C-alpha cells in the first residue's frame, strides 16, 4: 500500500508505505488500542534528531485521527521516504501520511492535511514556500489541519512571529486546506472510478 | 513485524513449475523483468524499477580531509538500506544478514572494480578531497535486490554532478551551481550485477529471480560485469556446487544482459540530459504517466486569502488574553536557576524513605542556605529542581538514639514513623529532592 505525493510546486516528493493493523511484538502492544509507529527516512544519510522529532509530530497527529480503539493489540507502521526536498517537506509528509492512511482503508475520524506558511521579512505570507523562500523567511509555520471543522491538529514553527501574524497564517492555512482536501477527494474518486 | 513464512504447498508448486520450465509471471528462464529508470530533480537522484522491485539512489558529495594512507585519493562511501516499507519482515535498526551481504556486494562491485576514478576527486593533496556518498534505499522488495541496487547505484553515479572547484596556489574556490556548471564524476566503466538462482542442486537455473523464487532457491550466483565483458565481481552463495561449464554459461548470459541494460541506461541518461537542457519539466512527479488511474495531478492553485486579516482579527479579539505569568527565577549558581516552587508531595507513604535518601544524597552535594520564596504564579513550572534551605542534618531529630538502619529495616520503620513525620513537616520547610513531576493543572 503506497502512495506518492507531491502536491507542492517544485519537486518535493514523499513516498508513504503503510502496514497494518498487524500483529505486534510483546513490548509494544497496547491493550486498548493500536500502536502507531511512524518512520521517516531522509534521502541522504542516516535518520537523525530532526527526523525523530518529525516522526513524533506525525505520530501524534495520526493518533488523533486514527480510531485505534477498533484494533486493539495491533501495530500500524507508517514509513515515509523522502524522495526529493524542494521546500515544505513537513507538510508534504503530513499529506502523504494522510493519503497513506486513507488508501490503506484504516478507520479515521477525519482526514488531515499539512500546510506550510513562510513569513518573509516584509510580513507577507507565502504558502507552500520553496527552499529558498524558507531560508529567507523570518518565520516558517507548519499546521496540520483536520477536515471536519478545519481545526488545528498540530503546529510547529521556526523563527519568531507575533500572535496576530500567527493567526493570519493559520487563517490562510485553513483556506489552503480546502484546496488540498478537494485534491484528496478528486484523486480518490479517480482511483476508485470504473471508467 | 513478522514476515509470513512460505507455505509448503506453495514451495512445492514453485519447484514443480520450475522443473517444467515455467515461471509464475510467464517469463522464460533467461528473461529479465522490465527495467525502468527515472530521475529526480536533483543531480544524482534516480529510482530504478526492476519489475516491482524499486530502489532509490542518491549521490551527494562533501569536502573532507583524505585518509592518511591515501592523501591523493577521494573517499567513496556506500550505504544500502532496506526500508521497512519494502517488506513486512524488514524492521528498522536491525542489521540482518541479508543487509550485510547486500552492502558487501555493492561495495565490491562499485569500489573494488575501480569504476570511479578516485584520483580525480582530489582537490588539495593531503588536505581536501571529495567524499562521494551513495545512499540506496530499497522501496519495494520483489526479488533480486542486488541487481536493481547495482543499476541504481551506477546510474546515480553517472547522473551526478559535483560542484566545480578551482585551486589557485593556496586558495580553493568551490563554485555554486549558479556560478559555474557542476562537473560529472569521472567513471571508467559501468559494472552491473546479474543474479542467477539455482534449484534442485544446480539442475535448474533462473535469471533475475522474483521474491517467491528466491524463497525456494538452493543457491545464488551473482556476476558483476561491464559492457567490455570484464568480470568485476563474482560471488556464489547458498552452498550449491557449480560445475565449470555452468559458471561459464552464466557468464555468457551475463554479457548479453549487461549489454542490453547498459544500452538502456545510456538512453535514459541521454533523455534526461536532453530534457534538462531544453528546460522541460523533470523530476519524479513528471515521470508518472498521467493516464494511470492511480496517478492524479493538480496544477498549483491560488488560494483566496482576501479576508484573512479580518478573520484573524476576529479570532484574536474573541480569544481570552493569555494568562499573565510571573516568572522570577532564583539563581542558585551561575548556570543553575529555578522557577517555581512545586507542590507538596502527594506520595504520603514514601515521604519517609525519600527524605532519608534525599538527606543522604544532599549531604554529599553542596549545602547552601537560600531563602525559599513564595510566588504568586498560576503557571508553576513542570521541572522541579533541588530546593535547599537549611544546612542538611543527616540524623533526624525525632529519633533520640542513633540507629544504624539496615536496608530491609527501613520500610517497617517508615510506616511507624510516617505519622510522626507528617505532623512535623509543617514546621520544617521542604527538604526533598524530587524527580520530574507534573504540576496539577
Coordinates of C-alpha atoms in Angstrom, one line a residue:
Chain A
X1 CA 0.0 0.0 0.0
X2 CA 1.9 3.0 -1.2
X3 CA 1.1 6.5 -2.3
X4 CA 3.3 9.0 -4.0
X5 CA 2.5 12.6 -3.2
X6 CA 4.0 15.8 -4.5
X7 CA 1.2 18.4 -4.2
X8 CA 3.5 21.3 -3.8
X9 CA 5.2 23.0 -6.7
X10 CA 8.8 22.4 -7.4
X11 CA 9.5 18.8 -6.6
X12 CA 9.0 17.8 -3.0
X13 CA 8.1 14.2 -3.1
X14 CA 7.4 11.8 -0.2
X15 CA 6.6 8.1 -0.6
X16 CA 4.4 6.7 2.1
X17 CA 4.0 3.0 2.8
X18 CA 1.7 1.6 5.5
X19 CA 1.5 -1.8 7.1
X20 CA -1.3 -2.6 9.5
X21 CA -3.1 -3.4 11.6
X22 CA -0.9 -6.4 12.1
X23 CA 0.3 -8.4 15.0
X24 CA 2.7 -6.6 17.3
X25 CA 5.7 -7.8 19.4
X26 CA 5.1 -8.1 23.1
X27 CA 6.6 -4.9 24.5
X28 CA 4.9 -2.5 22.1
X29 CA 1.5 -4.0 22.5
X30 CA -1.2 -1.6 23.8
X31 CA -4.2 -3.3 25.4
X32 CA -6.9 -0.9 24.3
X33 CA -5.8 0.5 21.0
X34 CA -3.5 0.1 18.0
X35 CA 0.2 1.0 18.5
X36 CA 1.0 3.5 15.7
X37 CA 4.6 3.9 14.6
X38 CA 5.9 6.4 12.1
X39 CA 9.3 6.1 10.5
X40 CA 10.7 9.0 8.4
X41 CA 13.7 8.2 6.3
X42 CA 15.7 11.1 4.8
X43 CA 17.2 10.7 1.3
X44 CA 20.8 11.2 2.3
X45 CA 22.5 9.9 5.5
X46 CA 21.0 8.2 8.5
X47 CA 18.0 9.5 10.3
X48 CA 18.9 12.0 12.9
X49 CA 17.3 14.1 15.6
X50 CA 15.3 16.2 13.2
X51 CA 13.7 13.1 11.7
X52 CA 12.9 11.7 15.1
X53 CA 11.1 14.9 16.2
X54 CA 9.2 15.0 13.0
X55 CA 8.2 11.4 13.4
X56 CA 6.8 12.2 16.8
X57 CA 4.8 15.1 15.4
X58 CA 3.4 12.9 12.6
X59 CA 2.7 10.1 15.1
X60 CA 0.7 12.3 17.4
X61 CA -1.2 13.8 14.5
X62 CA -2.1 10.4 13.1
X63 CA -3.1 9.0 16.5
X64 CA -5.5 11.9 16.9
X65 CA -7.4 10.8 13.8
X66 CA -7.0 7.0 13.7
X67 CA -9.7 5.1 15.5
X68 CA -7.2 2.9 17.3
X69 CA -9.8 1.5 19.7
X70 CA -11.2 -0.6 16.9
X71 CA -7.9 -2.5 16.5
X72 CA -6.5 -3.2 20.0
X73 CA -3.3 -5.1 20.5
X74 CA -2.2 -4.4 16.9
X75 CA 0.5 -2.4 15.3
X76 CA 0.3 0.1 12.5
X77 CA 3.6 1.1 10.9
X78 CA 3.8 4.1 8.6
X79 CA 7.0 4.5 6.6
X80 CA 7.8 7.8 4.8
X81 CA 10.7 8.0 2.4
X82 CA 11.8 11.4 1.3
X83 CA 12.3 11.3 -2.5
X84 CA 13.2 14.9 -3.0
X85 CA 13.1 18.1 -1.0
X86 CA 12.4 21.4 -2.5
X87 CA 10.7 23.1 0.5
X88 CA 7.6 22.5 2.6
X89 CA 8.8 19.0 3.4
X90 CA 6.9 18.5 6.7
X91 CA 3.5 19.4 5.2
X92 CA 4.3 17.1 2.3
X93 CA 4.9 14.3 4.8
X94 CA 1.7 15.1 6.6
X95 CA -0.2 14.9 3.3
X96 CA 1.5 11.7 2.4
X97 CA 0.7 10.2 5.8
X98 CA -3.0 11.0 5.4
X99 CA -3.2 9.6 1.9
X100 CA -1.5 6.5 3.1
X101 CA -4.0 6.0 5.9
X102 CA -6.8 6.7 3.5
X103 CA -5.5 4.4 0.9
X104 CA -5.0 1.6 3.4
X105 CA -8.6 1.8 4.5
X106 CA -7.9 2.4 8.2
X107 CA -10.8 3.8 10.2
X108 CA -10.4 7.5 10.7
X109 CA -12.4 10.2 12.5
X110 CA -11.4 12.8 9.9
X111 CA -8.7 13.5 7.3
X112 CA -5.9 15.9 7.8
X113 CA -3.6 17.9 5.7
X114 CA -0.4 19.8 6.2
X115 CA 0.2 23.4 5.1
X116 CA 3.4 25.4 5.4
X117 CA 3.4 29.2 5.7
X118 CA 6.5 31.3 5.5
X119 CA 6.6 34.9 6.7
X120 CA 9.1 36.9 4.7
X121 CA 10.8 39.9 6.2
X122 CA 8.1 42.3 4.9
X123 CA 5.4 40.4 6.7
X124 CA 3.8 38.9 3.6
X125 CA 2.5 35.3 3.9
X126 CA 3.8 32.8 1.4
X127 CA 2.0 29.4 1.3
X128 CA 4.0 26.3 0.3
X129 CA 7.4 28.0 0.3
X130 CA 10.3 26.7 -1.7
X131 CA 13.6 26.0 0.0
X132 CA 14.9 29.5 -0.9
X133 CA 11.8 31.2 0.4
X134 CA 12.0 29.2 3.6
X135 CA 15.7 30.2 4.0
X136 CA 15.0 33.9 3.6
X137 CA 11.8 33.9 5.7
X138 CA 11.6 35.4 9.1
X139 CA 9.4 32.5 10.4
X140 CA 8.2 29.2 8.9
X141 CA 5.0 27.7 10.4
X142 CA 3.6 24.3 9.6
X143 CA 0.0 23.4 10.5
X144 CA -1.8 20.1 10.4
X145 CA -5.5 20.9 9.8
X146 CA -8.3 18.4 10.1
X147 CA -11.0 18.1 7.5
X148 CA -14.1 18.0 9.7
X149 CA -14.0 21.5 11.2
X150 CA -10.7 22.9 9.9
X151 CA -9.3 22.6 13.4
X152 CA -5.6 22.6 14.1
X153 CA -4.2 19.2 15.0
X154 CA -0.5 20.1 15.2
X155 CA 1.6 23.2 14.8
X156 CA 5.3 23.6 14.5
X157 CA 7.1 26.9 14.0
X158 CA 10.6 28.0 13.3
X159 CA 11.6 31.6 13.8
X160 CA 9.7 34.3 15.5
X161 CA 6.4 36.0 14.7
X162 CA 3.7 37.9 16.5
X163 CA 0.4 36.4 17.7
X164 CA -1.5 38.3 15.1
X165 CA 0.7 37.1 12.3
X166 CA 0.4 33.5 13.5
X167 CA -3.4 33.9 13.5
X168 CA -3.3 35.2 10.0
X169 CA -1.1 32.4 8.8
X170 CA -3.5 30.0 10.4
X171 CA -6.4 31.5 8.7
X172 CA -4.6 31.4 5.4
X173 CA -3.7 27.8 6.0
X174 CA -7.3 26.9 6.7
X175 CA -8.2 28.3 3.3
X176 CA -5.4 26.4 1.6
X177 CA -6.6 23.2 3.4
X178 CA -9.8 23.4 1.3
X179 CA -7.8 23.1 -1.9
X180 CA -5.9 20.1 -0.5
X181 CA -9.0 18.3 0.6
X182 CA -10.5 18.8 -2.8
X183 CA -7.4 17.2 -4.2
X184 CA -7.8 14.2 -1.9
X185 CA -11.4 13.9 -2.9
X186 CA -10.6 14.0 -6.7
X187 CA -7.7 11.6 -6.6
X188 CA -9.6 9.1 -4.5
X189 CA -12.6 9.4 -6.8
X190 CA -10.3 8.8 -9.8
X191 CA -8.7 5.8 -8.2
X192 CA -12.0 4.1 -7.5
X193 CA -13.8 5.1 -10.6
X194 CA -14.7 2.4 -13.0
X195 CA -14.1 4.5 -16.1
Chain B
X1 CA 6.6 -7.2 12.1
X2 CA 6.8 -10.8 11.2
X3 CA 7.0 -11.9 7.7
X4 CA 4.6 -14.6 6.7
X5 CA 6.6 -17.8 6.0
X6 CA 6.2 -19.6 2.7
X7 CA 3.7 -22.5 2.9
X8 CA 4.8 -26.0 1.9
X9 CA 2.3 -26.3 -0.9
X10 CA 3.4 -23.0 -2.4
X11 CA 7.0 -24.2 -2.3
X12 CA 6.2 -27.5 -4.0
X13 CA 4.1 -25.7 -6.6
X14 CA 7.0 -23.3 -7.5
X15 CA 9.6 -26.2 -7.6
X16 CA 7.3 -28.3 -9.8
X17 CA 6.7 -25.4 -12.1
X18 CA 10.4 -24.7 -12.4
X19 CA 11.0 -28.4 -13.3
X20 CA 8.6 -27.9 -16.2
X21 CA 10.4 -24.7 -17.2
X22 CA 7.5 -22.5 -16.2
X23 CA 7.7 -19.3 -14.1
X24 CA 4.9 -17.7 -12.1
X25 CA 5.0 -14.5 -14.1
X26 CA 5.3 -16.2 -17.5
X27 CA 8.9 -15.4 -18.2
X28 CA 11.4 -17.7 -19.8
X29 CA 14.3 -19.0 -17.8
X30 CA 16.7 -16.4 -19.1
X31 CA 14.3 -13.4 -19.2
X32 CA 14.8 -10.3 -17.2
X33 CA 11.8 -8.3 -15.9
X34 CA 11.2 -4.8 -17.3
X35 CA 13.8 -2.3 -16.1
X36 CA 12.7 1.3 -15.8
X37 CA 14.9 4.2 -14.8
X38 CA 13.5 7.6 -13.7
X39 CA 15.4 10.6 -12.5
X40 CA 14.7 13.1 -9.8
X41 CA 15.0 16.8 -9.8
X42 CA 18.5 16.9 -8.2
X43 CA 21.5 15.6 -9.9
X44 CA 22.4 12.1 -8.7
X45 CA 18.9 11.0 -7.8
X46 CA 17.2 8.2 -9.5
X47 CA 14.7 5.4 -9.0
X48 CA 15.2 2.0 -10.7
X49 CA 12.3 -0.4 -11.0
X50 CA 13.1 -4.0 -11.9
X51 CA 9.6 -5.4 -12.2
X52 CA 8.1 -4.4 -8.9
X53 CA 11.4 -4.2 -7.0
X54 CA 12.1 -0.5 -6.5
X55 CA 15.4 1.1 -5.4
X56 CA 16.0 4.8 -4.8
X57 CA 19.6 6.1 -5.2
X58 CA 21.0 9.4 -4.2
X59 CA 24.6 10.6 -4.6
X60 CA 25.9 13.5 -2.5
X61 CA 29.4 15.0 -2.0
X62 CA 31.3 16.8 0.6
X63 CA 34.8 18.2 1.0
X64 CA 36.7 16.3 3.7
X65 CA 40.3 15.6 4.6
X66 CA 41.6 12.5 3.0
X67 CA 42.5 9.2 4.6
X68 CA 46.1 9.4 6.0
X69 CA 47.4 6.5 4.0
X70 CA 45.9 7.8 0.7
X71 CA 46.4 11.5 0.6
X72 CA 45.7 11.9 -3.1
X73 CA 42.5 9.9 -3.4
X74 CA 38.9 10.8 -2.8
X75 CA 36.7 8.8 -0.5
X76 CA 33.7 6.7 -1.6
X77 CA 31.0 5.7 0.8
X78 CA 28.2 3.3 0.0
X79 CA 25.1 2.6 2.1
X80 CA 22.2 0.4 1.2
X81 CA 19.2 0.5 3.4
X82 CA 16.3 -1.9 3.5
X83 CA 13.3 0.4 4.1
X84 CA 10.6 -1.1 6.4
X85 CA 8.2 -0.3 3.6
X86 CA 9.9 -2.8 1.3
X87 CA 8.6 -5.9 3.0
X88 CA 6.8 -6.6 6.3
X89 CA 9.8 -8.6 7.5
X90 CA 12.2 -5.6 7.4
X91 CA 12.4 -3.8 10.7
X92 CA 14.2 -0.6 11.3
X93 CA 17.6 -0.7 13.0
X94 CA 18.1 -4.5 12.7
X95 CA 21.3 -5.4 11.0
X96 CA 20.2 -8.6 9.2
X97 CA 22.4 -10.9 7.4
X98 CA 20.8 -10.0 4.2
X99 CA 21.6 -6.4 4.6
X100 CA 25.3 -7.1 5.4
X101 CA 25.6 -9.4 2.4
X102 CA 24.0 -6.8 0.0
X103 CA 26.1 -4.0 1.3
X104 CA 29.3 -6.0 0.9
X105 CA 28.3 -7.0 -2.7
X106 CA 27.6 -3.3 -3.6
X107 CA 30.9 -2.3 -2.2
X108 CA 32.8 -4.9 -4.0
X109 CA 31.0 -4.2 -7.3
X110 CA 31.5 -0.4 -7.2
X111 CA 34.6 0.2 -5.1
X112 CA 36.9 -2.7 -5.9
X113 CA 36.2 -2.6 -9.6
X114 CA 37.6 0.9 -9.6
X115 CA 34.9 2.1 -11.9
X116 CA 35.1 5.6 -10.3
X117 CA 38.4 7.5 -10.7
X118 CA 39.2 8.5 -7.1
X119 CA 42.4 10.4 -8.1
X120 CA 40.2 12.9 -9.9
X121 CA 38.4 13.6 -6.7
X122 CA 41.5 15.1 -5.1
X123 CA 41.4 18.9 -4.6
X124 CA 44.4 19.7 -2.4
X125 CA 46.6 16.7 -1.8
X126 CA 46.7 15.7 1.8
X127 CA 44.1 18.3 2.9
X128 CA 40.9 18.3 0.9
X129 CA 39.3 15.7 -1.2
X130 CA 35.8 15.0 -2.3
X131 CA 33.9 12.4 -0.4
X132 CA 31.2 10.8 -2.6
X133 CA 28.4 9.2 -0.7
X134 CA 25.9 6.9 -2.4
X135 CA 22.7 6.1 -0.4
X136 CA 20.5 3.3 -1.7
X137 CA 17.0 2.8 -0.3
X138 CA 15.0 -0.3 -1.1
X139 CA 11.4 0.8 -1.5
X140 CA 9.8 -2.4 -2.5
X141 CA 11.1 -6.0 -2.4
X142 CA 10.0 -8.3 -5.1
X143 CA 13.3 -10.2 -5.5
X144 CA 16.7 -9.6 -6.9
X145 CA 17.6 -6.6 -4.8
X146 CA 21.2 -6.7 -5.8
X147 CA 20.7 -6.2 -9.5
X148 CA 18.3 -3.3 -9.0
X149 CA 20.6 -1.7 -6.5
X150 CA 23.7 -2.0 -8.7
X151 CA 21.9 -0.5 -11.6
X152 CA 20.5 2.3 -9.4
X153 CA 24.0 2.9 -8.0
X154 CA 25.8 3.2 -11.2
X155 CA 23.1 5.3 -12.9
X156 CA 23.1 7.7 -10.0
X157 CA 26.9 8.0 -10.1
X158 CA 26.8 8.7 -13.8
X159 CA 24.0 11.2 -13.4
X160 CA 25.6 13.1 -10.5
X161 CA 27.3 16.4 -10.9
X162 CA 29.7 17.8 -8.3
X163 CA 30.4 21.5 -7.8
X164 CA 33.3 22.9 -9.8
X165 CA 36.4 23.7 -7.9
X166 CA 39.4 25.8 -8.8
X167 CA 42.7 25.9 -6.9
X168 CA 45.0 29.0 -7.2
X169 CA 48.1 28.4 -5.1
X170 CA 46.8 28.1 -1.5
X171 CA 43.2 29.3 -2.3
X172 CA 40.5 26.8 -3.1
X173 CA 37.2 28.2 -4.6
X174 CA 34.1 26.0 -4.7
X175 CA 31.6 27.4 -7.1
X176 CA 27.9 27.1 -6.6
X177 CA 25.8 25.5 -9.4
X178 CA 24.6 29.0 -10.3
X179 CA 28.2 30.4 -10.8
X180 CA 29.6 27.5 -12.8
X181 CA 28.0 24.4 -14.2
X182 CA 28.7 21.4 -12.0
X183 CA 31.0 18.7 -13.2
X184 CA 30.2 15.0 -13.7
X185 CA 32.3 12.3 -12.0
X186 CA 35.0 10.5 -13.9
X187 CA 33.7 7.0 -14.5
X188 CA 35.7 4.4 -16.3
X189 CA 33.1 1.7 -16.8
X190 CA 29.7 0.6 -15.6
X191 CA 29.7 -2.7 -13.7
X192 CA 26.2 -4.3 -13.4
X193 CA 25.3 -7.3 -11.3
X194 CA 23.3 -10.2 -12.7
X195 CA 21.9 -12.8 -10.4
X196 CA 21.3 -16.4 -11.1
X197 CA 19.2 -18.7 -8.9
X198 CA 19.8 -22.4 -8.8
X199 CA 17.3 -25.0 -7.9
X200 CA 17.5 -28.8 -7.3
X201 CA 21.2 -28.7 -6.6
X202 CA 22.1 -26.8 -9.7
X203 CA 19.9 -28.6 -12.2
X204 CA 17.7 -25.7 -13.0
X205 CA 18.8 -22.1 -13.5
X206 CA 16.7 -18.9 -13.4
X207 CA 17.9 -15.4 -14.2
X208 CA 16.5 -12.5 -12.2
X209 CA 14.6 -14.4 -9.5
X210 CA 11.5 -12.9 -8.1
X211 CA 10.8 -12.9 -4.4
X212 CA 8.9 -16.2 -4.3
X213 CA 11.6 -17.9 -6.4
X214 CA 14.3 -16.5 -4.0
X215 CA 12.5 -18.2 -1.1
X216 CA 12.7 -21.6 -2.7
X217 CA 16.1 -21.4 -4.3
X218 CA 19.1 -23.5 -3.3
X219 CA 21.9 -21.2 -4.3
X220 CA 22.6 -17.8 -5.8
X221 CA 25.4 -16.8 -8.2
X222 CA 26.0 -13.1 -8.7
X223 CA 28.3 -11.9 -11.5
X224 CA 29.1 -8.2 -11.9
X225 CA 30.3 -7.4 -15.4
X226 CA 30.7 -4.3 -17.6
X227 CA 29.9 -3.9 -21.2
X228 CA 33.5 -4.7 -22.2
X229 CA 32.9 -8.2 -20.9
X230 CA 35.2 -7.8 -17.9
X231 CA 34.0 -9.6 -14.8
X232 CA 34.2 -7.2 -11.8
X233 CA 32.9 -9.4 -9.1
X234 CA 31.7 -12.9 -8.8
X235 CA 30.0 -14.5 -5.8
X236 CA 28.4 -17.8 -5.3
X237 CA 26.4 -18.4 -2.1
X238 CA 24.0 -20.9 -0.7
X239 CA 26.2 -23.9 -0.9
X240 CA 25.3 -25.1 -4.4
X241 CA 28.2 -27.0 -6.1
X242 CA 28.5 -25.5 -9.6
X243 CA 30.3 -27.2 -12.4
X244 CA 32.8 -25.2 -14.5
X245 CA 30.7 -25.0 -17.7
X246 CA 27.7 -23.9 -15.7
X247 CA 29.7 -20.9 -14.5
X248 CA 30.9 -20.2 -18.0
X249 CA 27.4 -20.4 -19.4
X250 CA 26.2 -17.9 -16.7
X251 CA 29.0 -15.5 -17.6
X252 CA 28.0 -15.6 -21.3
X253 CA 24.4 -14.9 -20.3
X254 CA 25.6 -12.1 -18.1
X255 CA 27.5 -10.5 -21.0
X256 CA 24.3 -10.4 -23.1
X257 CA 22.2 -9.0 -20.3
X258 CA 24.7 -6.4 -19.3
X259 CA 25.0 -5.1 -22.9
X260 CA 21.2 -4.7 -23.0
X261 CA 21.0 -3.0 -19.7
X262 CA 23.9 -0.7 -20.4
X263 CA 22.2 0.5 -23.6
X264 CA 19.0 1.2 -21.7
X265 CA 20.9 3.2 -19.1
X266 CA 22.7 5.3 -21.7
X267 CA 19.4 6.1 -23.4
X268 CA 17.8 7.1 -20.1
X269 CA 20.7 9.3 -19.2
X270 CA 20.7 11.0 -22.6
X271 CA 16.9 11.6 -22.4
X272 CA 17.2 13.2 -19.1
X273 CA 20.1 15.3 -20.3
X274 CA 18.0 16.5 -23.2
X275 CA 15.0 17.4 -21.1
X276 CA 17.1 19.4 -18.7
X277 CA 18.9 21.3 -21.5
X278 CA 15.6 22.1 -23.2
X279 CA 14.2 23.4 -19.9
X280 CA 11.4 21.0 -19.8
X281 CA 10.0 19.7 -16.5
X282 CA 11.8 16.9 -14.9
X283 CA 11.6 15.1 -11.6
X284 CA 9.7 12.2 -10.1
X285 CA 6.3 13.8 -10.3
X286 CA 6.7 14.2 -14.1
X287 CA 7.8 10.7 -14.7
X288 CA 4.5 9.2 -13.5
X289 CA 2.3 8.9 -16.6
X290 CA -0.8 10.9 -16.3
X291 CA -3.1 8.3 -17.8
X292 CA -2.5 5.9 -14.9
X293 CA -5.7 5.7 -12.8
X294 CA -3.7 5.8 -9.6
X295 CA -2.0 9.0 -10.6
X296 CA -3.5 12.4 -10.1
X297 CA -2.0 15.7 -10.8
X298 CA -3.2 19.1 -9.9
X299 CA -1.5 22.3 -11.0
X300 CA -0.7 24.8 -8.3
X301 CA -3.8 26.5 -7.2
X302 CA -4.2 30.0 -6.0
X303 CA -5.7 30.3 -2.5
X304 CA -8.1 33.1 -1.8
X305 CA -6.5 35.0 1.2
X306 CA -8.5 38.2 0.9
X307 CA -10.3 38.2 4.2
X308 CA -7.5 36.5 6.1
X309 CA -6.6 39.6 8.1
X310 CA -10.1 40.3 9.2
X311 CA -10.7 36.7 10.1
X312 CA -7.5 36.7 12.2
X313 CA -8.5 39.9 13.9
X314 CA -11.8 38.5 14.9
X315 CA -10.2 35.4 16.4
X316 CA -7.8 37.4 18.4
X317 CA -10.3 39.8 19.8
X318 CA -12.6 36.9 20.8
X319 CA -9.9 34.9 22.4
X320 CA -9.0 35.3 26.0
X321 CA -5.8 37.1 26.7
X322 CA -3.0 34.8 27.7
X323 CA -2.7 34.4 31.5
X324 CA 0.0 36.5 33.0
X325 CA 2.9 34.5 34.0
X326 CA 5.2 35.9 36.7
X327 CA 8.4 34.1 36.4
X328 CA 11.0 35.1 38.9
X329 CA 13.9 32.7 38.6
X330 CA 16.1 32.1 41.5
X331 CA 19.7 31.9 40.6
X332 CA 21.4 29.2 42.6
X333 CA 24.8 29.3 40.9
X334 CA 25.9 30.5 37.6
X335 CA 24.2 28.2 35.2
X336 CA 21.6 26.8 37.6
X337 CA 18.2 28.6 38.0
X338 CA 14.9 27.6 39.4
X339 CA 11.4 28.7 38.5
X340 CA 8.5 27.8 40.7
X341 CA 8.3 26.0 44.0
X342 CA 6.3 23.0 43.1
X343 CA 3.5 21.5 45.2
X344 CA 3.5 19.2 48.1
X345 CA 4.5 15.6 47.5
X346 CA 1.3 13.6 47.4
X347 CA 3.0 10.2 47.8
X348 CA 2.4 10.1 51.5
X349 CA 3.9 6.8 52.5
X350 CA 7.1 7.3 50.6
X351 CA 7.9 10.6 52.3
X352 CA 10.0 8.9 54.9
X353 CA 12.2 6.9 52.7
X354 CA 12.6 9.7 50.2
X355 CA 13.7 12.0 52.9
X356 CA 16.3 9.6 54.2
X357 CA 17.6 9.1 50.7
X358 CA 17.5 12.8 49.9
X359 CA 19.3 13.6 53.1
X360 CA 22.0 11.1 52.3
X361 CA 22.4 12.4 48.8
X362 CA 22.4 16.0 49.7
X363 CA 24.9 15.5 52.3
X364 CA 27.4 14.7 49.6
X365 CA 26.4 17.7 47.5
X366 CA 26.9 21.3 48.4
X367 CA 24.7 22.5 51.1
X368 CA 23.9 26.2 50.7
X369 CA 21.5 28.3 52.5
X370 CA 18.8 30.1 50.5
X371 CA 15.5 31.7 51.2
X372 CA 12.5 30.0 49.9
X373 CA 10.4 32.5 48.1
X374 CA 6.7 32.1 47.8
X375 CA 5.4 33.2 44.4
X376 CA 2.0 34.1 43.1
X377 CA 2.3 32.2 40.0
X378 CA -0.5 30.2 38.4
X379 CA 1.8 28.6 36.0
X380 CA 4.1 26.5 38.2
X381 CA 6.8 25.0 36.1
X382 CA 7.0 21.4 35.2
X383 CA 10.6 20.8 36.2
X384 CA 11.4 21.0 39.8
X385 CA 15.0 21.3 40.9
X386 CA 16.7 20.7 44.2
X387 CA 15.4 23.1 46.8
X388 CA 17.8 23.7 49.6
X389 CA 17.1 26.0 52.6
X390 CA 18.8 24.9 55.8
X391 CA 22.0 23.1 56.0
X392 CA 21.1 19.4 55.9
X393 CA 21.3 17.4 59.0
X394 CA 21.9 13.7 58.5
X395 CA 20.3 12.4 61.6
X396 CA 16.7 13.2 62.2
X397 CA 15.9 15.0 65.4
X398 CA 12.8 12.8 66.1
X399 CA 15.0 9.9 66.9
X400 CA 16.6 10.0 70.3
X401 CA 19.2 7.4 69.7
X402 CA 21.3 7.0 66.6
X403 CA 20.1 3.8 64.9
X404 CA 22.0 2.1 62.1
X405 CA 19.4 1.4 59.6
X406 CA 19.6 -1.9 57.6
X407 CA 18.1 -1.6 54.2
X408 CA 15.4 -4.2 55.0
X409 CA 14.5 -2.5 58.2
X410 CA 13.7 0.8 56.5
X411 CA 10.2 0.1 55.2
X412 CA 9.0 -1.1 58.5
X413 CA 10.4 2.0 60.3
X414 CA 8.8 4.1 57.6
X415 CA 5.3 3.1 58.3
X416 CA 5.7 3.5 62.1
X417 CA 7.3 6.9 61.8
X418 CA 5.2 8.3 59.0
X419 CA 2.5 9.8 61.1
X420 CA 5.1 11.4 63.4
X421 CA 6.9 12.8 60.4
X422 CA 3.8 14.3 58.8
X423 CA 3.0 16.2 61.9
X424 CA 6.4 17.8 61.9
X425 CA 6.6 18.6 58.2
X426 CA 4.6 21.8 58.6
X427 CA 7.3 23.1 60.9
X428 CA 10.1 22.1 58.7
X429 CA 10.4 23.6 55.2
X430 CA 10.6 21.2 52.4
X431 CA 13.9 19.5 52.0
X432 CA 13.5 16.9 49.4
X433 CA 14.9 16.2 46.0
X434 CA 12.1 15.4 43.7
X435 CA 12.0 13.7 40.4
X436 CA 10.3 15.3 37.5
X437 CA 6.7 15.8 38.5
X438 CA 3.8 17.4 36.5
X439 CA 2.1 20.2 38.4
X440 CA -1.6 19.6 38.8
X441 CA -3.5 21.6 36.1

